[in-house]
Coordinates of C-alpha atoms in Angstrom, one line a residue:
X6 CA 13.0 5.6 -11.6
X7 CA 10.9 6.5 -8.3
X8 CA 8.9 3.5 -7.0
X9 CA 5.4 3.7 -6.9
X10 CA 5.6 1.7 -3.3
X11 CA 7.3 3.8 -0.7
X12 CA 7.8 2.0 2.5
X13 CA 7.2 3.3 5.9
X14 CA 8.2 0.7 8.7
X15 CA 6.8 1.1 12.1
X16 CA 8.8 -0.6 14.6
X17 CA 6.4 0.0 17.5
X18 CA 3.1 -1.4 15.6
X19 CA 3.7 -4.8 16.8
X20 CA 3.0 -6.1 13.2
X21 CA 6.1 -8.4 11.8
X22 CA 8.2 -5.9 9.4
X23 CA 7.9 -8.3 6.6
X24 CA 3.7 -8.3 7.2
X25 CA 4.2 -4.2 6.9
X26 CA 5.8 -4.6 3.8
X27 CA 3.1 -6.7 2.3
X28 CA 0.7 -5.0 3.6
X29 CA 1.8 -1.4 2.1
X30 CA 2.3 -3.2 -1.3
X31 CA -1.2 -4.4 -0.6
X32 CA -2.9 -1.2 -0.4
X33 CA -0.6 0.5 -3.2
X34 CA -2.2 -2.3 -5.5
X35 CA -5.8 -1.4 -4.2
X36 CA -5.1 2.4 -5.2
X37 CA -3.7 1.7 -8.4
X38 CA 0.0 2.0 -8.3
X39 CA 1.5 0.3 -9.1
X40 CA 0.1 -1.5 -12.2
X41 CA 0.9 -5.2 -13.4
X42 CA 3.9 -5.4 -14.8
X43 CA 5.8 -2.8 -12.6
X44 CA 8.7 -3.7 -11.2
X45 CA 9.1 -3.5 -6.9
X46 CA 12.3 -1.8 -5.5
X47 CA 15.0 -4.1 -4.9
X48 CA 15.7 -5.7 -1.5
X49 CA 19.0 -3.5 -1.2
X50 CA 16.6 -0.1 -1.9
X51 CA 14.0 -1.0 0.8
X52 CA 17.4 -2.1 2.9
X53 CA 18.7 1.3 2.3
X54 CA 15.4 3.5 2.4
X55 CA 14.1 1.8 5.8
X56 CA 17.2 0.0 7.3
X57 CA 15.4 -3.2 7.4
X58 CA 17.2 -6.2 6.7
X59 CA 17.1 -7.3 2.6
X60 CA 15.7 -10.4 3.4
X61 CA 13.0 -9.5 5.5
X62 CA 11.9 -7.5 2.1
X63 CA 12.5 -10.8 0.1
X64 CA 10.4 -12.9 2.8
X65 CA 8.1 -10.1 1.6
X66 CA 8.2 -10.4 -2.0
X67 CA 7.9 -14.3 -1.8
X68 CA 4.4 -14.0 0.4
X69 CA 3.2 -11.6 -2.5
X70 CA 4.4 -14.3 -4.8
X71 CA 2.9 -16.8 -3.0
X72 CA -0.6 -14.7 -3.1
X73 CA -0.4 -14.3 -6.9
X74 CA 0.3 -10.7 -6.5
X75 CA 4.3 -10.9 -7.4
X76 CA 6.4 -12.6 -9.7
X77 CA 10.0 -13.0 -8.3
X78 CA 11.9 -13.4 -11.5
X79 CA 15.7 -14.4 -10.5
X80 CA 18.1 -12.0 -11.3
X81 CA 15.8 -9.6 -12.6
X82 CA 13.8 -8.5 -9.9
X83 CA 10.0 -8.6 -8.7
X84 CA 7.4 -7.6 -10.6
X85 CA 3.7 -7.0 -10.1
X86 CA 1.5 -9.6 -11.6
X87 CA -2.2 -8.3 -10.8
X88 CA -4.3 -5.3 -9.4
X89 CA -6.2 -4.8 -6.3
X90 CA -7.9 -1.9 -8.2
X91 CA -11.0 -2.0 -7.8
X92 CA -12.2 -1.5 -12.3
X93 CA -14.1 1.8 -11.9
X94 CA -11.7 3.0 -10.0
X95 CA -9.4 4.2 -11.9
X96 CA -7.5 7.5 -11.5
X97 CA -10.2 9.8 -13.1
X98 CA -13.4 7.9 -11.7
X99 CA -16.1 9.8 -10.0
X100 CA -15.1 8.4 -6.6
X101 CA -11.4 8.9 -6.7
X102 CA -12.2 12.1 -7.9
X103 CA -14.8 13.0 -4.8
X104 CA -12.4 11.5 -2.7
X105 CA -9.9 14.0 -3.6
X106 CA -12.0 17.2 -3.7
X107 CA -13.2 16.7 0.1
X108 CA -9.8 16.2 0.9
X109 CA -8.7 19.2 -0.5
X110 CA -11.5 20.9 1.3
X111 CA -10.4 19.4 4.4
X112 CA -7.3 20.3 4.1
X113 CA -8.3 23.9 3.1
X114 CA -10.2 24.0 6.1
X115 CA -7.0 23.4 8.3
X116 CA -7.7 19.9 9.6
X117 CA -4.7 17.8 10.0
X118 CA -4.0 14.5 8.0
X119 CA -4.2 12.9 11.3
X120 CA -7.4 14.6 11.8
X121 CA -8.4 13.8 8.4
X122 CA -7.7 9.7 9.2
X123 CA -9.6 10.1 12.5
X124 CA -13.1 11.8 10.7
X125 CA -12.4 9.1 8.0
X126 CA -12.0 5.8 10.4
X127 CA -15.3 6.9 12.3
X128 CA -17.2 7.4 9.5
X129 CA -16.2 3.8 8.1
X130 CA -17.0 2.8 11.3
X131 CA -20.4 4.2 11.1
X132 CA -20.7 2.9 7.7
X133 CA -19.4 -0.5 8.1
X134 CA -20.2 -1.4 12.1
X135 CA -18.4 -4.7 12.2
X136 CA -15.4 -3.6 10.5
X137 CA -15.8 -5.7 7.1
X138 CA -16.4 -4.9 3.4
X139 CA -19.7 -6.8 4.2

């Protein structure tokens, strides 16, 4: 079974590895995937995938716990206990679905996905000035 969470650890961001992984399972729970219920790779996958030490992952899995986001279930493995989904935004909503088409159309247009992040943090920039949801 292929995780919906695939971890990417940058060891020049500054940001504890452990925070990264949190983070990343953070933002797959705001886009959807995966869903409550799901179970996370195991500390020895991440270990293996991103040679970062298992318990650095499990230090990971317990802050998720701790935030009500994971449910740590010995000898079973963690699992995901709640959403950051946004409810309309499923994977067929208008936005998501907006989303994807000027994407495409970016893409189609040659930009990079570097490019693509750079038009997209100046526009939320634009859009949101002091860097909030506010």
């Amino acid at each position: 079974m292929k995780s919906a969470v695939v971890f990417r650890i940058d060891r020049r961001s500054g940001v504890a590895t452990y925070l990264q992984i949190v983070r990343q399972v953070e933002q797959a729970l705001r886009m959807g995937a995966p869903e409550e219920g799901d179970r996370l790779p195991t500390a020895a996958q991440v270990a293996a995938e991103t040679k970062v030490n298992p318990n650095t992952t499990l230090k990971a899995y317990h802050e998720l716990e701790r935030a009500g986001l994971a449910e740590v279930r010995q000898g079973a493995g963690t699992f995901i206990t709640r959403s950051l989904a946004p409810a309309q935004e499923g994977p067929d909503s208008p936005l998501r679905t907006s989303l994807a088409a000027w994407l495409d159309e970016a893409r189609s247009q040659g930009l990079s996905g570097q490019e693509v992040t750079a038009l997209i943090r100046s526009v939320y920039a634009a859009v949101y000035p002091s860097g909030t949801d506010d």
